[in-house]
Tab-separated table of N, CA and C in Angstrom:
chain	number	residue	atom	x	y	z
A	75	UNK	N	13.215	-15.654	-2.326
A	75	UNK	CA	11.785	-15.784	-2.505
A	75	UNK	C	11.475	-17.238	-2.809
A	76	UNK	N	10.424	-17.698	-2.241
A	76	UNK	CA	10.084	-19.099	-2.436
A	76	UNK	C	9.546	-19.342	-3.837
A	77	UNK	N	9.508	-20.580	-4.210
A	77	UNK	CA	9.030	-20.948	-5.539
A	77	UNK	C	7.555	-20.627	-5.700
A	78	UNK	N	6.787	-20.726	-4.614
A	78	UNK	CA	5.362	-20.455	-4.666
A	78	UNK	C	5.061	-18.989	-4.967
A	79	UNK	N	5.943	-18.088	-4.564
A	79	UNK	CA	5.689	-16.657	-4.709
A	79	UNK	C	5.849	-16.170	-6.149
A	80	UNK	N	6.450	-16.954	-7.024
A	80	UNK	CA	6.619	-16.539	-8.404
A	80	UNK	C	5.457	-17.062	-9.245
A	81	UNK	N	5.122	-16.306	-10.272
A	81	UNK	CA	4.073	-16.758	-11.179
A	81	UNK	C	4.599	-17.917	-12.011
A	82	UNK	N	3.832	-18.934	-12.152
A	82	UNK	CA	4.213	-20.081	-12.947
A	82	UNK	C	4.001	-19.730	-14.419
A	83	UNK	N	5.086	-19.561	-15.165
A	83	UNK	CA	4.998	-19.113	-16.556
A	83	UNK	C	4.234	-20.104	-17.435
A	84	UNK	N	4.409	-21.384	-17.191
A	84	UNK	CA	3.687	-22.385	-17.982
A	84	UNK	C	2.189	-22.276	-17.751
A	85	UNK	N	1.792	-22.045	-16.517
A	85	UNK	CA	0.364	-21.913	-16.211
A	85	UNK	C	-0.210	-20.653	-16.861
A	86	UNK	N	0.573	-19.578	-16.866
A	86	UNK	CA	0.109	-18.337	-17.505
A	86	UNK	C	-0.022	-18.548	-19.006
A	87	UNK	N	0.949	-19.214	-19.624
A	87	UNK	CA	0.879	-19.478	-21.061
A	87	UNK	C	-0.317	-20.373	-21.397
A	88	UNK	N	-0.551	-21.371	-20.575
A	88	UNK	CA	-1.693	-22.262	-20.786
A	88	UNK	C	-2.996	-21.483	-20.669
A	89	UNK	N	-3.082	-20.624	-19.650
A	89	UNK	CA	-4.255	-19.778	-19.461
A	89	UNK	C	-4.462	-18.876	-20.671
A	90	UNK	N	-3.373	-18.238	-21.121
A	90	UNK	CA	-3.469	-17.310	-22.238
A	90	UNK	C	-3.860	-18.042	-23.523
A	91	UNK	N	-3.281	-19.185	-23.798
A	91	UNK	CA	-3.613	-19.907	-25.030
A	91	UNK	C	-5.056	-20.409	-24.999
A	92	UNK	N	-5.549	-20.773	-23.828
A	92	UNK	CA	-6.928	-21.250	-23.697
A	92	UNK	C	-7.934	-20.149	-24.054
A	93	UNK	N	-7.645	-18.934	-23.593
A	93	UNK	CA	-8.575	-17.826	-23.810
A	93	UNK	C	-8.232	-16.971	-25.029
A	94	UNK	N	-7.122	-17.237	-25.692
A	94	UNK	CA	-6.654	-16.376	-26.783
A	94	UNK	C	-7.674	-16.257	-27.916
A	95	UNK	N	-8.237	-17.367	-28.347
A	95	UNK	CA	-9.199	-17.313	-29.447
A	95	UNK	C	-10.439	-16.513	-29.057
A	96	UNK	N	-10.924	-16.746	-27.867
A	96	UNK	CA	-12.104	-16.008	-27.425
A	96	UNK	C	-11.809	-14.524	-27.233
A	97	UNK	N	-10.631	-14.211	-26.755
A	97	UNK	CA	-10.265	-12.819	-26.532
A	97	UNK	C	-10.146	-12.060	-27.852
A	98	UNK	N	-9.734	-12.748	-28.923
A	98	UNK	CA	-9.678	-12.085	-30.228
A	98	UNK	C	-11.077	-11.754	-30.719
A	99	UNK	N	-12.032	-12.636	-30.436
A	99	UNK	CA	-13.408	-12.376	-30.831
A	99	UNK	C	-14.036	-11.273	-29.985
A	100	UNK	N	-13.649	-11.213	-28.750
A	100	UNK	CA	-14.222	-10.223	-27.836
A	100	UNK	C	-13.108	-9.393	-27.193
A	101	UNK	N	-12.525	-8.424	-27.929
A	101	UNK	CA	-11.430	-7.637	-27.342
A	101	UNK	C	-11.893	-6.814	-26.139
A	102	UNK	N	-13.188	-6.450	-26.136
A	102	UNK	CA	-13.700	-5.702	-24.991
A	102	UNK	C	-13.667	-6.579	-23.735
A	103	UNK	N	-13.903	-7.871	-23.908
A	103	UNK	CA	-13.903	-8.793	-22.774
A	103	UNK	C	-12.518	-8.837	-22.133
A	104	UNK	N	-11.506	-8.783	-22.954
A	104	UNK	CA	-10.137	-8.814	-22.436
A	104	UNK	C	-9.860	-7.573	-21.594
A	105	UNK	N	-10.260	-6.398	-22.098
A	105	UNK	CA	-10.034	-5.160	-21.355
A	105	UNK	C	-10.803	-5.165	-20.026
A	106	UNK	N	-12.041	-5.652	-20.065
A	106	UNK	CA	-12.844	-5.723	-18.845
A	106	UNK	C	-12.232	-6.710	-17.865
A	107	UNK	N	-11.760	-7.847	-18.362
A	107	UNK	CA	-11.150	-8.858	-17.496
A	107	UNK	C	-9.863	-8.341	-16.867
A	108	UNK	N	-9.045	-7.659	-17.652
A	108	UNK	CA	-7.784	-7.121	-17.132
A	108	UNK	C	-8.066	-6.062	-16.068
A	109	UNK	N	-9.060	-5.218	-16.314
A	109	UNK	CA	-9.400	-4.182	-15.340
A	109	UNK	C	-9.907	-4.813	-14.040
A	110	UNK	N	-10.782	-5.809	-14.149
A	110	UNK	CA	-11.315	-6.474	-12.952
A	110	UNK	C	-10.202	-7.187	-12.185
A	111	UNK	N	-9.302	-7.841	-12.913
A	111	UNK	CA	-8.184	-8.527	-12.269
A	111	UNK	C	-7.271	-7.530	-11.562
A	112	UNK	N	-6.992	-6.416	-12.212
A	112	UNK	CA	-6.135	-5.393	-11.611
A	112	UNK	C	-6.732	-4.818	-10.342
A	113	UNK	N	-8.030	-4.538	-10.379
A	113	UNK	CA	-8.681	-3.983	-9.195
A	113	UNK	C	-8.730	-4.999	-8.054
A	114	UNK	N	-8.968	-6.265	-8.372
A	114	UNK	CA	-8.984	-7.302	-7.333
A	114	UNK	C	-7.593	-7.472	-6.720
A	115	UNK	N	-6.573	-7.405	-7.550
A	115	UNK	CA	-5.206	-7.537	-7.058
A	115	UNK	C	-4.824	-6.328	-6.209
A	116	UNK	N	-5.275	-5.136	-6.604
A	116	UNK	CA	-5.017	-3.916	-5.821
A	116	UNK	C	-5.670	-4.022	-4.445
A	117	UNK	N	-6.902	-4.532	-4.389
A	117	UNK	CA	-7.573	-4.725	-3.099
A	117	UNK	C	-6.789	-5.721	-2.235
A	118	UNK	N	-6.263	-6.764	-2.867
A	118	UNK	CA	-5.477	-7.757	-2.148
A	118	UNK	C	-4.174	-7.143	-1.627
A	119	UNK	N	-3.526	-6.302	-2.440
A	119	UNK	CA	-2.299	-5.629	-2.015
A	119	UNK	C	-2.588	-4.692	-0.843
A	120	UNK	N	-3.684	-3.951	-0.913
A	120	UNK	CA	-4.050	-3.059	0.192
A	120	UNK	C	-4.291	-3.849	1.473
A	121	UNK	N	-4.911	-5.016	1.348
A	121	UNK	CA	-5.151	-5.858	2.518
A	121	UNK	C	-3.822	-6.367	3.089
A	122	UNK	N	-2.882	-6.735	2.223
A	122	UNK	CA	-1.573	-7.207	2.683
A	122	UNK	C	-0.818	-6.087	3.405
A	123	UNK	N	-0.891	-4.868	2.877
A	123	UNK	CA	-0.237	-3.731	3.527
A	123	UNK	C	-0.890	-3.485	4.885
A	124	UNK	N	-2.215	-3.645	4.946
A	124	UNK	CA	-2.924	-3.473	6.209
A	124	UNK	C	-2.522	-4.489	7.259
A	125	UNK	N	-2.160	-5.690	6.832
A	125	UNK	CA	-1.739	-6.732	7.771
A	125	UNK	C	-0.250	-6.644	8.119
A	126	UNK	N	0.504	-5.833	7.385
A	126	UNK	CA	1.949	-5.738	7.618
A	126	UNK	C	2.234	-5.091	8.972
A	127	UNK	N	3.402	-5.381	9.491
A	127	UNK	CA	3.833	-4.844	10.786
A	127	UNK	C	4.369	-3.433	10.577
A	128	UNK	N	3.452	-2.480	10.435
A	128	UNK	CA	3.803	-1.071	10.256
A	128	UNK	C	3.028	-0.250	11.271
A	129	UNK	N	3.469	0.974	11.472
A	129	UNK	CA	2.711	1.897	12.321
A	129	UNK	C	1.358	2.154	11.667
A	130	UNK	N	0.349	2.490	12.445
A	130	UNK	CA	-1.016	2.646	11.933
A	130	UNK	C	-1.108	3.712	10.846
A	131	UNK	N	-0.487	4.885	11.059
A	131	UNK	CA	-0.574	5.931	10.050
A	131	UNK	C	0.302	5.623	8.833
A	132	UNK	N	1.321	4.801	8.992
A	132	UNK	CA	2.192	4.440	7.869
A	132	UNK	C	1.477	3.513	6.892
A	133	UNK	N	0.550	2.687	7.374
A	133	UNK	CA	-0.172	1.772	6.491
A	133	UNK	C	-0.954	2.540	5.434
A	134	UNK	N	-1.652	3.582	5.861
A	134	UNK	CA	-2.413	4.396	4.913
A	134	UNK	C	-1.515	5.121	3.928
A	135	UNK	N	-0.372	5.572	4.405
A	135	UNK	CA	0.570	6.267	3.534
A	135	UNK	C	1.126	5.319	2.483
A	136	UNK	N	1.532	4.140	2.894
A	136	UNK	CA	2.100	3.169	1.945
A	136	UNK	C	1.031	2.733	0.943
A	137	UNK	N	-0.208	2.545	1.388
A	137	UNK	CA	-1.300	2.208	0.463
A	137	UNK	C	-1.483	3.301	-0.587
A	138	UNK	N	-1.414	4.552	-0.168
A	138	UNK	CA	-1.636	5.661	-1.107
A	138	UNK	C	-0.510	5.770	-2.135
A	139	UNK	N	0.654	5.227	-1.833
A	139	UNK	CA	1.767	5.272	-2.769
A	139	UNK	C	1.642	4.268	-3.902
A	140	UNK	N	0.846	3.222	-3.728
A	140	UNK	CA	0.732	2.166	-4.735
A	140	UNK	C	-0.295	2.591	-5.782
A	141	UNK	N	0.053	2.410	-7.045
A	141	UNK	CA	-0.878	2.800	-8.104
A	141	UNK	C	-1.098	1.637	-9.065
A	142	UNK	N	-2.306	1.608	-9.582
A	142	UNK	CA	-2.700	0.590	-10.553
A	142	UNK	C	-2.684	1.241	-11.926
A	143	UNK	N	-1.880	0.703	-12.828
A	143	UNK	CA	-1.789	1.238	-14.188
A	143	UNK	C	-2.314	0.202	-15.168
A	144	UNK	N	-2.945	0.690	-16.235
A	144	UNK	CA	-3.477	-0.188	-17.273
A	144	UNK	C	-2.798	0.115	-18.591
A	145	UNK	N	-2.712	-0.907	-19.458
A	145	UNK	CA	-2.192	-0.719	-20.795
A	145	UNK	C	-3.130	0.153	-21.616
A	146	UNK	N	-2.603	0.779	-22.660
A	146	UNK	CA	-3.414	1.718	-23.449
A	146	UNK	C	-4.606	1.028	-24.112
A	147	UNK	N	-4.476	-0.238	-24.464
A	147	UNK	CA	-5.591	-0.957	-25.086
A	147	UNK	C	-6.170	-2.020	-24.154
A	148	UNK	N	-5.895	-1.893	-22.867
A	148	UNK	CA	-6.449	-2.821	-21.892
A	148	UNK	C	-5.771	-4.176	-21.896
A	149	UNK	N	-4.530	-4.246	-22.358
A	149	UNK	CA	-3.845	-5.523	-22.458
A	149	UNK	C	-3.161	-5.984	-21.191
A	150	UNK	N	-2.891	-5.057	-20.267
A	150	UNK	CA	-2.235	-5.467	-19.029
A	150	UNK	C	-2.620	-4.518	-17.901
A	151	UNK	N	-2.394	-4.975	-16.697
A	151	UNK	CA	-2.542	-4.166	-15.494
A	151	UNK	C	-1.280	-4.346	-14.669
A	152	UNK	N	-0.784	-3.269	-14.088
A	152	UNK	CA	0.442	-3.339	-13.295
A	152	UNK	C	0.265	-2.557	-12.002
A	153	UNK	N	0.683	-3.147	-10.913
A	153	UNK	CA	0.708	-2.477	-9.618
A	153	UNK	C	2.137	-2.053	-9.345
A	154	UNK	N	2.356	-0.759	-9.208
A	154	UNK	CA	3.698	-0.256	-8.958
A	154	UNK	C	3.642	0.892	-7.966
A	155	UNK	N	4.732	1.112	-7.238
A	155	UNK	CA	4.782	2.304	-6.392
A	155	UNK	C	5.023	3.538	-7.255
A	156	UNK	N	4.569	4.673	-6.784
A	156	UNK	CA	4.793	5.915	-7.519
A	156	UNK	C	6.281	6.223	-7.547
A	157	UNK	N	6.687	7.084	-8.470
A	157	UNK	CA	8.106	7.401	-8.585
A	157	UNK	C	8.463	8.715	-7.902
A	158	UNK	N	7.488	9.360	-7.267
A	158	UNK	CA	7.710	10.652	-6.631
A	158	UNK	C	8.413	10.494	-5.283
A	159	UNK	N	8.884	11.623	-4.764
A	159	UNK	CA	9.457	11.630	-3.416
A	159	UNK	C	8.341	11.797	-2.406
A	160	UNK	N	8.491	11.176	-1.241
A	160	UNK	CA	7.467	11.372	-0.215
A	160	UNK	C	7.474	12.827	0.259
A	161	UNK	N	6.312	13.406	0.396
A	161	UNK	CA	6.204	14.808	0.784
A	161	UNK	C	6.204	14.897	2.302
A	162	UNK	N	7.081	15.731	2.803
A	162	UNK	CA	7.150	15.987	4.244
A	162	UNK	C	7.103	17.499	4.430
A	163	UNK	N	5.907	18.046	4.576
A	163	UNK	CA	5.769	19.509	4.645
A	163	UNK	C	6.613	20.120	5.769
A	164	UNK	N	7.376	21.124	5.412
A	164	UNK	CA	8.168	21.847	6.403
A	164	UNK	C	9.418	21.140	6.863
A	165	UNK	N	9.760	20.007	6.279
A	165	UNK	CA	10.953	19.278	6.713
A	165	UNK	C	11.886	19.060	5.532
A	166	UNK	N	13.139	18.865	5.845
A	166	UNK	CA	14.148	18.583	4.826
A	166	UNK	C	13.882	17.191	4.247
A	167	UNK	N	13.960	17.018	2.906
A	167	UNK	CA	13.717	15.693	2.335
A	167	UNK	C	14.796	14.695	2.764
A	168	UNK	N	14.397	13.461	2.991
A	168	UNK	CA	15.339	12.405	3.337
A	168	UNK	C	16.213	12.114	2.122
A	169	UNK	N	17.444	11.716	2.360
A	169	UNK	CA	18.320	11.386	1.236
A	169	UNK	C	19.069	10.096	1.531
A	170	UNK	N	19.504	9.461	0.459
A	170	UNK	CA	20.264	8.228	0.544
A	170	UNK	C	21.329	8.287	-0.533
A	171	UNK	N	22.585	8.245	-0.136
A	171	UNK	CA	23.724	8.385	-1.056
A	171	UNK	C	23.630	9.679	-1.852
A	172	UNK	N	23.184	10.749	-1.210
A	172	UNK	CA	23.136	12.052	-1.847
A	172	UNK	C	21.928	12.291	-2.741
A	173	UNK	N	21.082	11.316	-2.935
A	173	UNK	CA	19.874	11.449	-3.765
A	173	UNK	C	18.643	11.461	-2.867
A	174	UNK	N	17.613	12.195	-3.304
A	174	UNK	CA	16.362	12.206	-2.549
A	174	UNK	C	15.748	10.809	-2.573
A	175	UNK	N	15.238	10.359	-1.447
A	175	UNK	CA	14.614	9.044	-1.345
A	175	UNK	C	13.250	9.103	-2.026
A	176	UNK	N	12.966	8.123	-2.868
A	176	UNK	CA	11.689	8.087	-3.564
A	176	UNK	C	10.740	7.102	-2.889
A	177	UNK	N	9.476	7.244	-3.227
A	177	UNK	CA	8.449	6.340	-2.728
A	177	UNK	C	8.752	4.910	-3.179
A	178	UNK	N	9.257	4.778	-4.388
A	178	UNK	CA	9.594	3.459	-4.927
A	178	UNK	C	10.677	2.783	-4.078
A	179	UNK	N	11.682	3.539	-3.650
A	179	UNK	CA	12.740	2.977	-2.816
A	179	UNK	C	12.202	2.547	-1.451
A	180	UNK	N	11.366	3.385	-0.861
A	180	UNK	CA	10.818	3.059	0.458
A	180	UNK	C	9.974	1.792	0.362
A	181	UNK	N	9.164	1.679	-0.698
A	181	UNK	CA	8.342	0.487	-0.879
A	181	UNK	C	9.218	-0.741	-1.052
A	182	UNK	N	10.302	-0.611	-1.805
A	182	UNK	CA	11.227	-1.734	-2.009
A	182	UNK	C	11.869	-2.143	-0.686
A	183	UNK	N	12.260	-1.176	0.134
A	183	UNK	CA	12.872	-1.490	1.421
A	183	UNK	C	11.868	-2.171	2.343
A	184	UNK	N	10.613	-1.723	2.314
A	184	UNK	CA	9.591	-2.374	3.138
A	184	UNK	C	9.313	-3.791	2.649
A	185	UNK	N	9.315	-3.967	1.346
A	185	UNK	CA	9.035	-5.279	0.755
A	185	UNK	C	10.152	-6.273	1.052
A	186	UNK	N	11.388	-5.891	0.844
A	186	UNK	CA	12.517	-6.821	0.924
A	186	UNK	C	13.286	-6.773	2.235
A	187	UNK	N	13.108	-5.711	2.995
A	187	UNK	CA	13.883	-5.528	4.218
A	187	UNK	C	15.086	-4.639	3.954
A	188	UNK	N	15.750	-4.211	5.023
A	188	UNK	CA	16.905	-3.325	4.867
A	188	UNK	C	17.773	-3.381	6.110
A	189	UNK	N	18.979	-2.908	5.979
A	189	UNK	CA	19.905	-2.879	7.100
A	189	UNK	C	19.582	-1.739	8.058
A	190	UNK	N	20.128	-1.814	9.256
A	190	UNK	CA	19.941	-0.780	10.271
A	190	UNK	C	21.307	-0.216	10.585
A	191	UNK	N	21.415	1.098	10.538
A	191	UNK	CA	22.718	1.695	10.850
A	191	UNK	C	22.935	1.710	12.356
A	192	UNK	N	24.190	1.760	12.726
A	192	UNK	CA	24.528	1.791	14.148
A	192	UNK	C	24.256	3.186	14.688
A	193	UNK	N	23.842	3.237	15.940
A	193	UNK	CA	23.568	4.519	16.578
A	193	UNK	C	24.869	5.236	16.907
A	194	UNK	N	24.829	6.564	16.878
A	194	UNK	CA	25.963	7.368	17.304
A	194	UNK	C	25.959	7.349	18.838
A	195	UNK	N	26.866	6.593	19.420
A	195	UNK	CA	26.847	6.377	20.873
A	195	UNK	C	27.213	7.624	21.668
A	196	UNK	N	27.660	8.676	20.993
A	196	UNK	CA	27.975	9.921	21.702
A	196	UNK	C	26.707	10.713	22.027
A	197	UNK	N	25.596	10.349	21.388
A	197	UNK	CA	24.343	11.079	21.596
A	197	UNK	C	23.490	10.358	22.636
A	198	UNK	N	22.687	11.127	23.348
A	198	UNK	CA	21.827	10.559	24.391
A	198	UNK	C	20.794	9.610	23.816
A	199	UNK	N	20.311	9.887	22.601
A	199	UNK	CA	19.258	9.052	22.012
A	199	UNK	C	19.709	7.607	21.838
A	200	UNK	N	20.992	7.390	21.637
A	200	UNK	CA	21.499	6.028	21.440
A	200	UNK	C	21.254	5.153	22.662
A	201	UNK	N	21.105	5.762	23.815
A	201	UNK	CA	20.928	5.006	25.053
A	201	UNK	C	19.476	5.044	25.544
A	202	UNK	N	18.567	5.583	24.738
A	202	UNK	CA	17.179	5.700	25.183
A	202	UNK	C	16.455	4.356	25.093
A	203	UNK	N	15.372	4.228	25.838
A	203	UNK	CA	14.595	2.986	25.818
A	203	UNK	C	13.892	2.807	24.478
A	204	UNK	N	13.511	3.905	23.816
A	204	UNK	CA	12.866	3.797	22.489
A	204	UNK	C	13.816	3.140	21.502
A	205	UNK	N	15.069	3.527	21.540
A	205	UNK	CA	16.075	2.952	20.641
A	205	UNK	C	16.280	1.462	20.957
A	206	UNK	N	16.342	1.133	22.231
A	206	UNK	CA	16.547	-0.264	22.618
A	206	UNK	C	15.365	-1.133	22.195
A	207	UNK	N	14.149	-0.619	22.355
A	207	UNK	CA	12.965	-1.372	21.936
A	207	UNK	C	12.958	-1.599	20.434
A	208	UNK	N	13.354	-0.592	19.677
A	208	UNK	CA	13.386	-0.734	18.225
A	208	UNK	C	14.450	-1.753	17.817
A	209	UNK	N	15.576	-1.767	18.499
A	209	UNK	CA	16.625	-2.730	18.174
A	209	UNK	C	16.206	-4.154	18.495
A	210	UNK	N	15.380	-4.336	19.513
A	210	UNK	CA	14.915	-5.683	19.833
A	210	UNK	C	14.025	-6.246	18.733
A	211	UNK	N	13.283	-5.369	18.049
A	211	UNK	CA	12.390	-5.822	16.971
A	211	UNK	C	13.161	-6.174	15.711
A	212	UNK	N	14.336	-5.588	15.511
A	212	UNK	CA	15.102	-5.897	14.310
A	212	UNK	C	15.817	-7.224	14.476
A	213	UNK	N	16.159	-7.842	13.347
A	213	UNK	CA	16.859	-9.122	13.379
A	213	UNK	C	18.360	-8.922	13.467
A	214	UNK	N	19.063	-9.980	13.720
A	214	UNK	CA	20.514	-9.920	13.816
A	214	UNK	C	21.101	-10.970	12.891
A	215	UNK	N	21.922	-10.548	11.937
A	215	UNK	CA	22.601	-11.458	11.036
A	215	UNK	C	23.724	-12.123	11.823
A	216	UNK	N	23.623	-13.428	12.018
A	216	UNK	CA	24.607	-14.125	12.848
A	216	UNK	C	25.984	-14.194	12.196
A	217	UNK	N	26.035	-14.145	10.873
A	217	UNK	CA	27.329	-14.234	10.192
A	217	UNK	C	28.113	-12.927	10.311
A	218	UNK	N	27.438	-11.788	10.140
A	218	UNK	CA	28.138	-10.501	10.143
A	218	UNK	C	27.956	-9.731	11.442
A	219	UNK	N	26.914	-10.065	12.213
A	219	UNK	CA	26.649	-9.336	13.449
A	219	UNK	C	25.913	-8.029	13.231
A	220	UNK	N	25.475	-7.768	11.998
A	220	UNK	CA	24.767	-6.527	11.695
A	220	UNK	C	23.268	-6.709	11.878
A	221	UNK	N	22.613	-5.635	12.252
A	221	UNK	CA	21.161	-5.658	12.434
A	221	UNK	C	20.459	-5.342	11.120
A	222	UNK	N	19.249	-5.871	10.976
A	222	UNK	CA	18.454	-5.614	9.782
A	222	UNK	C	16.973	-5.631	10.141
A	223	UNK	N	16.171	-5.031	9.287
A	223	UNK	CA	14.722	-5.043	9.434
A	223	UNK	C	14.183	-6.036	8.425
A	224	UNK	N	13.349	-6.957	8.882
A	224	UNK	CA	12.811	-7.985	8.002
A	224	UNK	C	11.830	-7.376	7.011
A	225	UNK	N	11.784	-7.946	5.810
A	225	UNK	CA	10.857	-7.476	4.789
A	225	UNK	C	9.419	-7.861	5.109
A	226	UNK	N	8.473	-7.013	4.694
A	226	UNK	CA	7.053	-7.283	4.952
A	226	UNK	C	6.448	-8.162	3.862
A	227	UNK	N	7.048	-8.165	2.682
A	227	UNK	CA	6.694	-9.044	1.555
A	227	UNK	C	5.230	-8.935	1.125
A	228	UNK	N	4.625	-7.746	1.166
A	228	UNK	CA	3.235	-7.643	0.755
A	228	UNK	C	3.060	-7.817	-0.744
A	229	UNK	N	4.030	-7.415	-1.548
A	229	UNK	CA	3.943	-7.657	-2.997
A	229	UNK	C	4.088	-9.153	-3.297
A	230	UNK	N	4.988	-9.827	-2.601
A	230	UNK	CA	5.216	-11.250	-2.845
A	230	UNK	C	3.975	-12.073	-2.533
A	231	UNK	N	3.304	-11.758	-1.414
A	231	UNK	CA	2.092	-12.498	-1.059
A	231	UNK	C	0.965	-12.197	-2.041
A	232	UNK	N	0.898	-10.977	-2.512
A	232	UNK	CA	-0.150	-10.605	-3.465
A	232	UNK	C	0.079	-11.287	-4.811
A	233	UNK	N	1.330	-11.434	-5.202
A	233	UNK	CA	1.656	-12.052	-6.491
A	233	UNK	C	1.145	-13.491	-6.576
A	234	UNK	N	1.104	-14.166	-5.427
A	234	UNK	CA	0.647	-15.555	-5.431
A	234	UNK	C	-0.836	-15.659	-5.799
A	235	UNK	N	-1.620	-14.627	-5.507
A	235	UNK	CA	-3.048	-14.676	-5.801
A	235	UNK	C	-3.413	-13.999	-7.117
A	236	UNK	N	-2.473	-13.351	-7.779
A	236	UNK	CA	-2.771	-12.599	-9.000
A	236	UNK	C	-3.312	-13.504	-10.108
A	237	UNK	N	-2.772	-14.687	-10.240
A	237	UNK	CA	-3.225	-15.595	-11.291
A	237	UNK	C	-4.667	-16.047	-11.030
A	238	UNK	N	-5.006	-16.306	-9.779
A	238	UNK	CA	-6.389	-16.668	-9.451
A	238	UNK	C	-7.340	-15.534	-9.802
A	239	UNK	N	-6.936	-14.307	-9.500
A	239	UNK	CA	-7.767	-13.149	-9.840
A	239	UNK	C	-7.936	-13.029	-11.356
A	240	UNK	N	-6.879	-13.326	-12.116
A	240	UNK	CA	-6.948	-13.240	-13.579
A	240	UNK	C	-7.928	-14.256	-14.139
A	241	UNK	N	-7.875	-15.462	-13.660
A	241	UNK	CA	-8.772	-16.518	-14.154
A	241	UNK	C	-10.221	-16.193	-13.804
A	242	UNK	N	-10.458	-15.766	-12.565
A	242	UNK	CA	-11.820	-15.409	-12.156
A	242	UNK	C	-12.361	-14.244	-12.980
A	243	UNK	N	-11.547	-13.217	-13.194
A	243	UNK	CA	-11.984	-12.050	-13.958
A	243	UNK	C	-12.262	-12.409	-15.416
A	244	UNK	N	-11.428	-13.270	-16.006
A	244	UNK	CA	-11.640	-13.681	-17.393
A	244	UNK	C	-12.942	-14.470	-17.532
A	245	UNK	N	-13.184	-15.369	-16.615
A	245	UNK	CA	-14.429	-16.138	-16.656
A	245	UNK	C	-15.652	-15.242	-16.533
A	246	UNK	N	-15.625	-14.306	-15.593
A	246	UNK	CA	-16.757	-13.402	-15.406
A	246	UNK	C	-16.982	-12.522	-16.626
A	247	UNK	N	-15.901	-11.965	-17.184
A	247	UNK	CA	-16.032	-11.082	-18.345
A	247	UNK	C	-16.569	-11.837	-19.552
A	248	UNK	N	-16.103	-13.042	-19.781
A	248	UNK	CA	-16.571	-13.807	-20.929
A	248	UNK	C	-18.020	-14.255	-20.754
A	249	UNK	N	-18.428	-14.551	-19.552
A	249	UNK	CA	-19.831	-14.893	-19.316
A	249	UNK	C	-20.738	-13.703	-19.621
A	250	UNK	N	-20.316	-12.520	-19.193
A	250	UNK	CA	-21.110	-11.316	-19.455
A	250	UNK	C	-21.205	-11.048	-20.952
A	251	UNK	N	-20.071	-11.125	-21.643
A	251	UNK	CA	-20.087	-10.856	-23.079
A	251	UNK	C	-20.799	-11.942	-23.871
A	252	UNK	N	-20.736	-13.162	-23.376
A	252	UNK	CA	-21.466	-14.245	-24.054
A	252	UNK	C	-22.968	-14.024	-23.937
A	253	UNK	N	-23.422	-13.550	-22.771
A	253	UNK	CA	-24.843	-13.255	-22.595
A	253	UNK	C	-25.280	-12.090	-23.486
A	254	UNK	N	-24.422	-11.062	-23.615
A	254	UNK	CA	-24.750	-9.903	-24.440
A	254	UNK	C	-24.820	-10.276	-25.923
A	255	UNK	N	-23.884	-11.083	-26.354
A	255	UNK	CA	-23.809	-11.452	-27.771
A	255	UNK	C	-24.770	-12.605	-28.110
A	256	UNK	N	-25.314	-13.233	-27.087
A	256	UNK	CA	-26.257	-14.338	-27.323
A	256	UNK	C	-25.579	-15.622	-27.782
A	257	UNK	N	-24.347	-15.841	-27.323
A	257	UNK	CA	-23.594	-17.034	-27.716
A	257	UNK	C	-23.979	-18.196	-26.838
């Protein structure tokens, strides 16, 4: 992951120390700001998933798996995939290493990428044009010769804008509360 994709801890600390005194005076402002920032970041994540190279119906499914959680006192917002298994009515659940595949694992594989298993060449499907087209889209590791699917990195791209959303939400919330309190 590039350096730009990580949150700059010094900038976050500077932001927090700048607003800390005001947030103590207006704890409601902090909760409102965190909620607004979380919702803006969720919209950004949904947009990133929409732009990802996925099948059309898969985009909606992956969006529905992401949930926005808030701290009990409004102190934080977190975007995480659900921990449930994907529901496939009438079909056997997918498994990986003997365990049911969870939504969290699928999201992680889409975010970071994953390897592609070799086709069973004894089966007709291994020689089909659909299989060949799918293999052309996957990458090839030149060192090992193994195929892989590139990561979509929608969480990484969203993380870069999260700090901007936090600053904007804090400014808006404090302006509203300052007007209410007559400061």
